[in-house]
Every structure is written in structure tokens, then in C-alpha cells.
mmCIF file of C-alpha atoms in Angstrom:
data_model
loop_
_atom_site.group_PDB
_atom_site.id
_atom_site.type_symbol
_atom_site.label_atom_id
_atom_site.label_comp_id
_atom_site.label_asym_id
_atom_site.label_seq_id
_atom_site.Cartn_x
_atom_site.Cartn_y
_atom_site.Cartn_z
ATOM 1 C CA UNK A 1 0.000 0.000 0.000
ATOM 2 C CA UNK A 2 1.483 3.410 -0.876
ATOM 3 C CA UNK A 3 1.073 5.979 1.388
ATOM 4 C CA UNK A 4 -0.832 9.103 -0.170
ATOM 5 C CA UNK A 5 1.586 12.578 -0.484
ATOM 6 C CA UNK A 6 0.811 15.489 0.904
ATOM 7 C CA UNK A 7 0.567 18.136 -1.685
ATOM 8 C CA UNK A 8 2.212 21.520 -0.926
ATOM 9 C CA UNK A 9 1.011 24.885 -2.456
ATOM 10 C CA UNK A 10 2.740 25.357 -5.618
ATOM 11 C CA UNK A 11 5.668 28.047 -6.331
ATOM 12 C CA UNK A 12 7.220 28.862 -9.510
ATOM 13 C CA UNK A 13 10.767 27.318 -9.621
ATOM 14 C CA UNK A 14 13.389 29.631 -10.271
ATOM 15 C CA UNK A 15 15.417 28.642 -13.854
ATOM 16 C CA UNK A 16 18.448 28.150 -11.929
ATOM 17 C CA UNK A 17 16.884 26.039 -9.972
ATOM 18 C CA UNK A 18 14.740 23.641 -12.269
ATOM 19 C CA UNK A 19 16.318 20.613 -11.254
ATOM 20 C CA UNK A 20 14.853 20.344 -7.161
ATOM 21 C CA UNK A 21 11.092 19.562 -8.723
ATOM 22 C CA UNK A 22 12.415 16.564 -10.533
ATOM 23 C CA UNK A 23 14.565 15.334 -8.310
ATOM 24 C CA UNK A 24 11.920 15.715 -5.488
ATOM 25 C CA UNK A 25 9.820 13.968 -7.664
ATOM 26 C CA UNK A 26 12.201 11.372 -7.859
ATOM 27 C CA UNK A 27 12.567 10.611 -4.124
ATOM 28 C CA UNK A 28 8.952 10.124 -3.544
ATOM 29 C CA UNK A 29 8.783 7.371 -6.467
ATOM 30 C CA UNK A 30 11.746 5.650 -4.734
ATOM 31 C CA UNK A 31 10.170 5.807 -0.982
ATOM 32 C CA UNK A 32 7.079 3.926 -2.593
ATOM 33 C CA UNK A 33 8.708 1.978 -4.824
ATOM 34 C CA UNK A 34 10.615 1.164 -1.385
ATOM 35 C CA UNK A 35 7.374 0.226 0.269
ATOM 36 C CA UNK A 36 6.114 -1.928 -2.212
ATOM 37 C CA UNK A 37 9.272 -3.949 -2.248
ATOM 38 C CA UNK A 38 8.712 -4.470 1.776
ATOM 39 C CA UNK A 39 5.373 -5.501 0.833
ATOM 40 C CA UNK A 40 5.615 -7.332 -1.382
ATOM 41 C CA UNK A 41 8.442 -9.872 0.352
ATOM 42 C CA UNK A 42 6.591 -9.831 3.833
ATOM 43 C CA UNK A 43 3.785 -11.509 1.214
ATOM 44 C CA UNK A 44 5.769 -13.774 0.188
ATOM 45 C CA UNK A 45 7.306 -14.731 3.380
ATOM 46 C CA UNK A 46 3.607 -15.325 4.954
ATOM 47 C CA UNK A 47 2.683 -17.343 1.906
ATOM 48 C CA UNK A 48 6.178 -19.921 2.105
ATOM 49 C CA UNK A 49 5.555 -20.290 5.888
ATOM 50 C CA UNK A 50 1.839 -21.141 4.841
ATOM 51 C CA UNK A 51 3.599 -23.993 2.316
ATOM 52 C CA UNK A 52 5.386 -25.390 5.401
ATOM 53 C CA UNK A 53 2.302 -25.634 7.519
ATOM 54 C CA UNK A 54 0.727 -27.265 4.504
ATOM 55 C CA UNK A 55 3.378 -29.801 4.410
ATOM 56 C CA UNK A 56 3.236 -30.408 8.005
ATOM 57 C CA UNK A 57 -0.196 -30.764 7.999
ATOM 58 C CA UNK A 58 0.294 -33.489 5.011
ATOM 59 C CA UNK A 59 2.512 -35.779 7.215
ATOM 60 C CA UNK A 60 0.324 -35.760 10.039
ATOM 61 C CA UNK A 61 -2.940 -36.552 8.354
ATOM 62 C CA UNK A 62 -1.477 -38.528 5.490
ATOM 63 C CA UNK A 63 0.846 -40.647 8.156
ATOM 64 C CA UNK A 64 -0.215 -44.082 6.897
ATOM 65 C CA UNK A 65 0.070 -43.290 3.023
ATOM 66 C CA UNK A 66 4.210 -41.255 3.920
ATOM 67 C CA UNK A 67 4.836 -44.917 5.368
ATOM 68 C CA UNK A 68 3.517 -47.481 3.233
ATOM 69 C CA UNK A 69 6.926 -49.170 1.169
ATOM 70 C CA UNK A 70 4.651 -49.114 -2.525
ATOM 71 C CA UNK A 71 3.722 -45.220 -2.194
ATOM 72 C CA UNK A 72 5.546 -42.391 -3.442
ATOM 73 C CA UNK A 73 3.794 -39.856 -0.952
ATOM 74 C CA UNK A 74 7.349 -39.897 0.748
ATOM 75 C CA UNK A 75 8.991 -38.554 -2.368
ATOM 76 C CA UNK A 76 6.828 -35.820 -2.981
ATOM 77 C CA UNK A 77 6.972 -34.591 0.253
ATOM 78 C CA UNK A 78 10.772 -34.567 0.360
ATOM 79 C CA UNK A 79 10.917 -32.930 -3.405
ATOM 80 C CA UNK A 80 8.391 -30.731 -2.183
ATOM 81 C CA UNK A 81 10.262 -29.436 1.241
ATOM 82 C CA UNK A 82 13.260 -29.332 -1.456
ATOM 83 C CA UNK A 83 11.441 -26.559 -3.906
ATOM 84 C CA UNK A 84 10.362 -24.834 -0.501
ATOM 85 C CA UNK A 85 13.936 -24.827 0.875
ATOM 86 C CA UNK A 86 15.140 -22.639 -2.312
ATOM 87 C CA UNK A 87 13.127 -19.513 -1.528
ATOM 88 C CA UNK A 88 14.099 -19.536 2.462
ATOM 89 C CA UNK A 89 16.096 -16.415 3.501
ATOM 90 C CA UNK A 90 15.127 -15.439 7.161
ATOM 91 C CA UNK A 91 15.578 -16.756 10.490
ATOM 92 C CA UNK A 92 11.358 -17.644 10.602
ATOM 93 C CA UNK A 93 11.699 -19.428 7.535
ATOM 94 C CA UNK A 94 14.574 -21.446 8.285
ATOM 95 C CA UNK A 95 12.602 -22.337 11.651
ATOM 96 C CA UNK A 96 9.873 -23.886 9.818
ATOM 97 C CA UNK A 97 11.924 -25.793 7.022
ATOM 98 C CA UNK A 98 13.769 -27.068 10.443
ATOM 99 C CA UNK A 99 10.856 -28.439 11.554
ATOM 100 C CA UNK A 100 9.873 -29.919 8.515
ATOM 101 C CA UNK A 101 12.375 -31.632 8.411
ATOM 102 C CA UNK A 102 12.131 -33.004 11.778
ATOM 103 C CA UNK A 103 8.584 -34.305 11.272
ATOM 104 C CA UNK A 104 9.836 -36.637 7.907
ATOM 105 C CA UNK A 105 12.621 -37.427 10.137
ATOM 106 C CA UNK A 106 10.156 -38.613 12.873
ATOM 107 C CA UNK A 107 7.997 -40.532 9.963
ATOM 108 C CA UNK A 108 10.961 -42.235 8.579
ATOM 109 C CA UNK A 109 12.039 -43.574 12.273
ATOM 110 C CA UNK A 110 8.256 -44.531 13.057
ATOM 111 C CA UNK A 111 8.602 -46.507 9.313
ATOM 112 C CA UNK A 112 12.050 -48.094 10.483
ATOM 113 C CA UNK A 113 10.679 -49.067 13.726
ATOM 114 C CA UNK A 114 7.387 -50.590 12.160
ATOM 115 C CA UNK A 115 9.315 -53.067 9.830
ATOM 116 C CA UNK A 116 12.256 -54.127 12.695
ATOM 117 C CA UNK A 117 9.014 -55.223 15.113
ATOM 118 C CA UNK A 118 8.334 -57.704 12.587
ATOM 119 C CA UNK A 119 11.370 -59.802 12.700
ATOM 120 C CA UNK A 120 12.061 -63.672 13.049
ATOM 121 C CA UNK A 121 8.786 -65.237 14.532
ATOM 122 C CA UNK A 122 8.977 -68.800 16.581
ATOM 123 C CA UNK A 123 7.685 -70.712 13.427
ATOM 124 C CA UNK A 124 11.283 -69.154 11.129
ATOM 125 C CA UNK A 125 13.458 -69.988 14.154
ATOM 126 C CA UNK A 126 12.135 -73.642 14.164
ATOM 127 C CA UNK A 127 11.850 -74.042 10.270
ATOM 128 C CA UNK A 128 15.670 -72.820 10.342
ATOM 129 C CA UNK A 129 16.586 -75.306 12.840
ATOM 130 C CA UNK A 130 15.336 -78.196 11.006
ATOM 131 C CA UNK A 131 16.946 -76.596 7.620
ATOM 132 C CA UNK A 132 20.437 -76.470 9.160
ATOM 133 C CA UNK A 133 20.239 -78.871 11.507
ATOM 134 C CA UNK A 134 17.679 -81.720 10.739
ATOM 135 C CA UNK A 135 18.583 -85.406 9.503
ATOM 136 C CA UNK A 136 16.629 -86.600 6.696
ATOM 137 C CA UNK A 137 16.794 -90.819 8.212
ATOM 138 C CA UNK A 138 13.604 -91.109 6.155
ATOM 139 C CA UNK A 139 9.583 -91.631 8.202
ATOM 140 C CA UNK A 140 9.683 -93.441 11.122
ATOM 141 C CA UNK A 141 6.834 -94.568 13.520
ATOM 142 C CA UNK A 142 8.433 -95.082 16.437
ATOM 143 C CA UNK A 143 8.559 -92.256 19.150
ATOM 144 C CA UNK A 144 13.005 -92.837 19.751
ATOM 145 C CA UNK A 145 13.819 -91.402 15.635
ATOM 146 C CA UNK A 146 10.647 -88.972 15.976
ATOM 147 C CA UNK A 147 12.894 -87.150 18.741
ATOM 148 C CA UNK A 148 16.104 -87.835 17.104
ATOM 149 C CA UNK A 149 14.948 -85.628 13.834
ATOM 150 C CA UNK A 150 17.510 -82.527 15.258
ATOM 151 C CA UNK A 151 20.667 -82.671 15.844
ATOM 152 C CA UNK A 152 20.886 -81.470 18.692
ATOM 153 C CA UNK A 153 24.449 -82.554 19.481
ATOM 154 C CA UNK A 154 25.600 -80.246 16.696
ATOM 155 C CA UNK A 155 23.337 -77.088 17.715
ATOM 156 C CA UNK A 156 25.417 -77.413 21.504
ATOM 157 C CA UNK A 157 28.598 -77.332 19.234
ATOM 158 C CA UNK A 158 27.363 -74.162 17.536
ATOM 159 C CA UNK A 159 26.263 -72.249 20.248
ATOM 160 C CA UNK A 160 29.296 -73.500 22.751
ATOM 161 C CA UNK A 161 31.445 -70.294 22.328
ATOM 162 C CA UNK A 162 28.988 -68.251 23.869
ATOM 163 C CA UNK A 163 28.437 -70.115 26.765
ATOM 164 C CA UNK A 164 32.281 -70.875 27.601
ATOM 165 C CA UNK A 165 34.042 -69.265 30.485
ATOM 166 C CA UNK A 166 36.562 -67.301 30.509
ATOM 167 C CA UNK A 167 39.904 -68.474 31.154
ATOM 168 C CA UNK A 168 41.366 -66.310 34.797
ATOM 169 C CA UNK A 169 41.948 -66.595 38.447
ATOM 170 C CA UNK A 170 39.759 -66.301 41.455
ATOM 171 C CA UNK A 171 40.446 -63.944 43.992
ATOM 172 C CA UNK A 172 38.873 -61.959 46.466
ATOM 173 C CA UNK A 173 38.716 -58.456 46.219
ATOM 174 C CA UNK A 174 38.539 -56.468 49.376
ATOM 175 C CA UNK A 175 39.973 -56.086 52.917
ATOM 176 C CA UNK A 176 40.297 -58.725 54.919
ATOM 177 C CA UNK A 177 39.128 -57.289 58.336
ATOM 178 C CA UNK A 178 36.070 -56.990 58.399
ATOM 179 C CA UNK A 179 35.697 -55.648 62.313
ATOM 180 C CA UNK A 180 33.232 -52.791 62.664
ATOM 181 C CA UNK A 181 35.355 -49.624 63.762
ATOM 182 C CA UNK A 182 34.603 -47.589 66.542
ATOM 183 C CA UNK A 183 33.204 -43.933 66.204
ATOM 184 C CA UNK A 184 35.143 -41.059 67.722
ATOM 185 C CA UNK A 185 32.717 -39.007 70.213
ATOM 186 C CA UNK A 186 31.731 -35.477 68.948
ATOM 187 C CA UNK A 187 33.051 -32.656 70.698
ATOM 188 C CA UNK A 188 32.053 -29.553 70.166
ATOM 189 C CA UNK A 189 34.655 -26.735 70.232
ATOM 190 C CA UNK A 190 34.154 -23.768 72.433
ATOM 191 C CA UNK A 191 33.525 -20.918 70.775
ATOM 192 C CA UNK A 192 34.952 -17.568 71.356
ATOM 193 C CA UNK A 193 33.028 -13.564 71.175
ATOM 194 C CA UNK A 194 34.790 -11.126 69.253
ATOM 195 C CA UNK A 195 36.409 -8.208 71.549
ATOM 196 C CA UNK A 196 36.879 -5.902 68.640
ATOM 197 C CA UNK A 197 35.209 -4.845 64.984
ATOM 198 C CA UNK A 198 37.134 -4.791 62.486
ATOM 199 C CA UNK A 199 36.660 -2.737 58.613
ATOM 200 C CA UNK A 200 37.702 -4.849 55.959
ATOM 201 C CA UNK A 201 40.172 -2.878 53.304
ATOM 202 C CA UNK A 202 38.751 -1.468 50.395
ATOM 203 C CA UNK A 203 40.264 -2.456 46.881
ATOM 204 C CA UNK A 204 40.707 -0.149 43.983
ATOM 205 C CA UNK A 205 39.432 -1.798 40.990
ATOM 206 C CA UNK A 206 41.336 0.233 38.378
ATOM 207 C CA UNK A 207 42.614 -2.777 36.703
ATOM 208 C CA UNK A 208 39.373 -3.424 34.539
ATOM 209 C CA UNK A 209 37.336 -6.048 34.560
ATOM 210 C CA UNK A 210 38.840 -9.727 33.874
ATOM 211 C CA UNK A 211 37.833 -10.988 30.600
ATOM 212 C CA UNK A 212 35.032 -13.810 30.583
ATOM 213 C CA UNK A 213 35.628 -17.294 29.350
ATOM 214 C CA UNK A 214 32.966 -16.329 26.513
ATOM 215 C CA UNK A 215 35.977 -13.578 25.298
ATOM 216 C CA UNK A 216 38.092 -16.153 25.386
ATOM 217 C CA UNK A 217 36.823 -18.247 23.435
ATOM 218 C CA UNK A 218 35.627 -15.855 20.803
ATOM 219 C CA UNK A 219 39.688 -15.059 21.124
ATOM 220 C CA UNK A 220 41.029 -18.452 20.649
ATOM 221 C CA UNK A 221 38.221 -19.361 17.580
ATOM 222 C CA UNK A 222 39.139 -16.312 15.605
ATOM 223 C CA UNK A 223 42.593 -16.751 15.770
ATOM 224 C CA UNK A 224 42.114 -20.056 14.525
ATOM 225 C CA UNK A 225 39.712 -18.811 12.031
ATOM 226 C CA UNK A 226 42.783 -16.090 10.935
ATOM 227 C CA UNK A 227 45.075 -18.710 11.053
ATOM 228 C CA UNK A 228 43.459 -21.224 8.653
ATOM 229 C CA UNK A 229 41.162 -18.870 6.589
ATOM 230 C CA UNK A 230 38.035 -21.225 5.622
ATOM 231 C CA UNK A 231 37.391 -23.850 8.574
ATOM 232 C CA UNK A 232 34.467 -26.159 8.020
ATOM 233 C CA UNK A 233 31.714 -25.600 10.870
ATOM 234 C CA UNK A 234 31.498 -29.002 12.703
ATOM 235 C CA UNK A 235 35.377 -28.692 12.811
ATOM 236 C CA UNK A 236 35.231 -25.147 14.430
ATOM 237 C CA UNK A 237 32.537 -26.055 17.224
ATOM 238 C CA UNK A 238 32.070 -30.209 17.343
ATOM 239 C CA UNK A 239 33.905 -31.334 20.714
ATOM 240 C CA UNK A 240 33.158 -35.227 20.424
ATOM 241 C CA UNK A 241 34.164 -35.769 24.197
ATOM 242 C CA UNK A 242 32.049 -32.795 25.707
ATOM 243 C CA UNK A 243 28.489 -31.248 24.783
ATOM 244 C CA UNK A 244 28.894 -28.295 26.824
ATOM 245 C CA UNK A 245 32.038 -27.277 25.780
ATOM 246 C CA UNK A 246 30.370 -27.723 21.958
ATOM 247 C CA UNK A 247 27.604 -25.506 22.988
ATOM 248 C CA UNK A 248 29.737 -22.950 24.306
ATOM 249 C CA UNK A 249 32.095 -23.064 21.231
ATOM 250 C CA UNK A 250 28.657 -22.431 18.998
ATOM 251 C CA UNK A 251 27.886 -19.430 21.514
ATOM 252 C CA UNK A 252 31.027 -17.947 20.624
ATOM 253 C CA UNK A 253 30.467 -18.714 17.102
ATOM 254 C CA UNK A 254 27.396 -16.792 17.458
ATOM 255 C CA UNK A 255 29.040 -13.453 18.915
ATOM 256 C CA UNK A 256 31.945 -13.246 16.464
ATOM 257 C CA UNK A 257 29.200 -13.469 13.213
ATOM 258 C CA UNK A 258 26.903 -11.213 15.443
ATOM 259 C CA UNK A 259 29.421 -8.745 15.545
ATOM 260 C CA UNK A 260 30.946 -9.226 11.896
ATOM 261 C CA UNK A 261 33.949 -10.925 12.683
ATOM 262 C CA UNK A 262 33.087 -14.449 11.301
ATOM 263 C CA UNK A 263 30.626 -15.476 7.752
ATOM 264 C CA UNK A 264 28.918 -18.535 7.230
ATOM 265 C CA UNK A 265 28.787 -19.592 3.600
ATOM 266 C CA UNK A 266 27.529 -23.450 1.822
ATOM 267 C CA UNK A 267 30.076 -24.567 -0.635
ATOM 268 C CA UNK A 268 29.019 -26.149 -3.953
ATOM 269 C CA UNK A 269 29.666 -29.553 -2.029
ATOM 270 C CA UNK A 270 27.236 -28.458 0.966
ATOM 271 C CA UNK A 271 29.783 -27.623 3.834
ATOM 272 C CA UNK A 272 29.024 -24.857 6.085
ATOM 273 C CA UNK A 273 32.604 -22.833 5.949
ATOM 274 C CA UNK A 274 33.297 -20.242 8.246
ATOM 275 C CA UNK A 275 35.942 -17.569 7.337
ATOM 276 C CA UNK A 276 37.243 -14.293 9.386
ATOM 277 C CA UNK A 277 35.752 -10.887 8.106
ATOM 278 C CA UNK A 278 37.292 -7.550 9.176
ATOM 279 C CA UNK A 279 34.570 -5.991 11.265
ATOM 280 C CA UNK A 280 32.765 -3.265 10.477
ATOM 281 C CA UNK A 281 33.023 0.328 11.900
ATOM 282 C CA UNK A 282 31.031 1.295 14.883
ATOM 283 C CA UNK A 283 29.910 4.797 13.239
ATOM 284 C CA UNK A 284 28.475 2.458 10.435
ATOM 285 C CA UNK A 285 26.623 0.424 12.477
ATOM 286 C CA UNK A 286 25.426 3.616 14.411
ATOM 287 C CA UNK A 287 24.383 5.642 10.988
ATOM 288 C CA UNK A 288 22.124 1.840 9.750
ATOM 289 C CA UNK A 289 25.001 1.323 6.721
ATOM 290 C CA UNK A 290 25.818 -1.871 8.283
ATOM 291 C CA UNK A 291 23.428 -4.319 10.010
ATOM 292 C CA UNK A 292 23.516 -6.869 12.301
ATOM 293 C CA UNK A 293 23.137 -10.571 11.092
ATOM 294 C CA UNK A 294 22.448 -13.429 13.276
ATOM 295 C CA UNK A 295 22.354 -17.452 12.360
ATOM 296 C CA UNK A 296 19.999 -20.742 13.667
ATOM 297 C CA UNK A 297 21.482 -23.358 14.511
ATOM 298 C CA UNK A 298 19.356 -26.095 15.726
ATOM 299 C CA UNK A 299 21.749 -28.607 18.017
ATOM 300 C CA UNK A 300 20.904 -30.725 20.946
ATOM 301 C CA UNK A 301 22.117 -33.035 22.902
ATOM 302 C CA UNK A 302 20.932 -36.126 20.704
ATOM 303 C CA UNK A 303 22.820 -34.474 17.449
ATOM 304 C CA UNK A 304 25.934 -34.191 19.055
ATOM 305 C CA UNK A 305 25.301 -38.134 20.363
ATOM 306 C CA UNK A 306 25.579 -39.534 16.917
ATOM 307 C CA UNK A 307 28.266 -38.547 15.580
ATOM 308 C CA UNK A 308 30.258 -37.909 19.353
ATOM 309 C CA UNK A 309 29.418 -41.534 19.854
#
């Protein structure tokens, strides 16, 4: 929607000065061509986060048809979030295709889970015993060869390494007195009243303030960052033996592309690369010439357990 002008009483331009009309002119077709511009993306943004809620919607109702093995409603879904993914720009957006994601994720474990409850059933165990291990002597009436149709001598050969015993010594563990020990008897200690008061010393302060482990770690990631020039993400921030000191090498992360210090780009292969950027003035980020950017990063404690483990 443009906003309407309002009109101011007319004056003759001087000739030397015929230019200011025009190029008034000219600034209030940019500030609505500006407008329509917002517009018309906050539109669009609405109407992709609408798509995602669509697809959402179609995994939830459509559960039974994303999971049979002969239908091709998983496909379309996953080409669909694919198309959808293209157009994503903002933090919102990226929120939503995140949880997209998550729900096919969800239906594809329900699907896996599904198909391993129906494993090997009593009647395959039995019909594999008497494949490997039956004796074709021929029918027999009597009840002796009816319960001599398994080997059974061979199965106990098969299965014999799992049921052997380790080869060590037996000892006992422990101390060998095993008398209860006496408690000591509490005393209490007498306690003494101050005589005097005393002012405890005031310390001047005029060192500054200590730097916090989050500085120091923004410190020691950008000098790794200067040092190597293009450091692929889960390289930067993955610590496979801790998840805390992961998440606090992602918070760090955070503050050094926060403040323009670090970029995040995808390579032609896929891998996030982060690289060191000079950062920006403060006077430009004062006047609005340089913004702000921020990243989501969606990490918990059961993504860092598959590949930490």
C-alpha cells in the first residue's frame, strides 16, 4: 500500500533552480517503490511459511500413506520441502523448514521401527533349525527317531562359544578385616566472642574487569579462524568428548558473526565454511550502513550423540 503525499502549495521554480522539482519527484517514487518492495516480500514470506504448515499438515494426516513401502507420498513430500527450501532467507523461515524436516525425520524412524518389530517369529526360528540342523533318516513310527529328527548334538557345538568361560583366576577383592570400627565421640569446640570490629580494606578496581571465558573463546576461535582462513563448521565447534564445551564453542560462534567478525557460507559440495571478516566500523553500524546478522542453529544433545558416539 502506498502511502498518499501530501501536496504543498505550488511556487514557480526559479530557472536556476529547475532541477529540485524533478529530483523531489524522484525521491517520492523511490520511498514507494521502497514500500512496495517491503510488501511485497513480507507476502511472500507469509505465503512460504503457509507452504510449510501445509506440508506439516500433510505428514500428520497422510501418516499411513508417507509410510507405506509401494507409495511415493514420501517422495513428494521430500521434493516438495526441497522446492520450498530454495526460496528460504530469514531466520522464521529457516525455523519452519527445520521443523519440517524433523517431522519426515520422525515418519521415517516410526517406518524403520514398524518393519524391525516384525522380525524372526517362533515358526522361522524352528523351520531354520530343522533346515540347518535336521537329519533326513527317512519316516519313522516309532517315538526314539521322531525325537532324534535334530541334531541337537551339533546345535550345543554351535552355540558353545557363547556359553564358555573365561579363562582367569579367582580372587577376592577387598579387605580382609572386616571388624566394625569404633566412632570417635563429637566434641564440640568452644567458641569464642569477638572483643573488637574490624573494617575490611577497600580495593581499587582500576585494573578493569577480567575478561570472561565467553571472550576467550571468541579469542582463541578467531585466531584459529585467521590462522586457517576457511574452517568447516562441525570442525570449528564439534567437541566429540564434551556437549557443553560444543555448545559454548557455537555461543562464541554466534558473537563473532553477530558482531561481523566471522561469515557462514555453503560450498558447492554443501559444507558450512566459516571464514574471518574484518569488522565493520562502529559509526556504520550507528548511521544503519551496516546491520547486524544473526544465524539458527538447531543442536541438541541427541545431534551431538551420533556422531560424538
Amino acid at each position: 500500500m502506498t502511502r498518499p503525499v501530501k501536496r504543498e502549495p505550488r511556487i514557480t521554480p526559479h530557472p536556476a533552480a529547475g532541477g529540485s522539482t524533478s529530483s523531489s519527484s524522484r525521491l517520492i517514487n523511490g520511498g514507494a517503490e521502497t514500500s512496495d518492495m517491503d510488501s511485497r516480500e513480507a507476502t511472500e514470506r507469509r505465503l512460504l511459511r503457509s507452504l510449510y504448515r501445509d506440508v506439516k499438515r500433510i505428514i500428520t494426516d497422510e501418516r499411513e500413506d508417507v509410510e507405506r513401502v509401494d507409495s511415493d507420498k514420501f517422495n513428494s513430500i521430500i521434493n516438495q520441502v526441497e522446492d520450498l527450501h530454495k526460496s528460504v532467507q530469514k531466520p522464521r523461515e529457516q525455523v519452519a523448514d527445520a521443523e519440517a524436516l524433523l517431522d519426515i525425520t520422525n515418519s521415517l524412524v516410526a517406518l524403520v521401527k514398524a518393519h524391525g518389530n516384525d522380525g524372526i517369529t517362533p515358526s522361522d526360528f524352528v523351520n531354520g533349525l530343522l533346515r540347518d540342523f535336521g537329519r533326513q533318516d527317512g519316516p519313522s513310527t516309532s517315538d526314539e527317531s521322531s525325537r532324534n529328527l535334530v541334531a541337537w548334538k551339533d546345535i550345543g557345538l554351535a552355540v558353545s562359544h557363547i556359553f564358555s568361560g573365561c579363562p582367569g583366576c579367582h580372587t577376592m577383592v577387598g579387605p580382609m578385616d572386616t571388624e566394625l570400627k569404633q566412632r570417635k565421640a563429637v566434641v564440640g569446640r568452644r567458641r569464642t566472642r569477638p572483643t573488637g570490629s574490624v573494617q575490611p580494606e577497600e580495593v581499587n578496581d582500576s585494573g578493569g574487569k577480567e575478561r570472561t571465558d565467553t571472550d576467550k573463546n571468541m579469542a582463541t576461535m578467531f585466531s584459529i579462524l585467521k590462522n586457517k582462513r576457511s574452517v568447516r563448521l562441525e570442525n570449528l565447534v564439534l567437541n566429540r568428548k564434551s556437549f557443553a564445551q560444543t555448545v559454548e564453542n557455537l555461543f562464541a560462534l554466534s558473537f563473532l558473526v553477530k558482531d561481523g567478525r566471522a561469515e557462514i557460507k555453503v560450498n558447492e559440495n554443501g559444507w558450512h565454511l566459516v571464514s574471518p571478516r574484518n569488522a565493520p566500523d562502529a559509526g556504520k553500524v550507528v548511521s544503519g550502513e551496516v546491520a547486524y546478522r544473526h544465524f539458527v542453529f538447531r543442536f541438541d544433545f541427541k545431534d551431538w550423540k551420533v556422531p560424538g558416539s
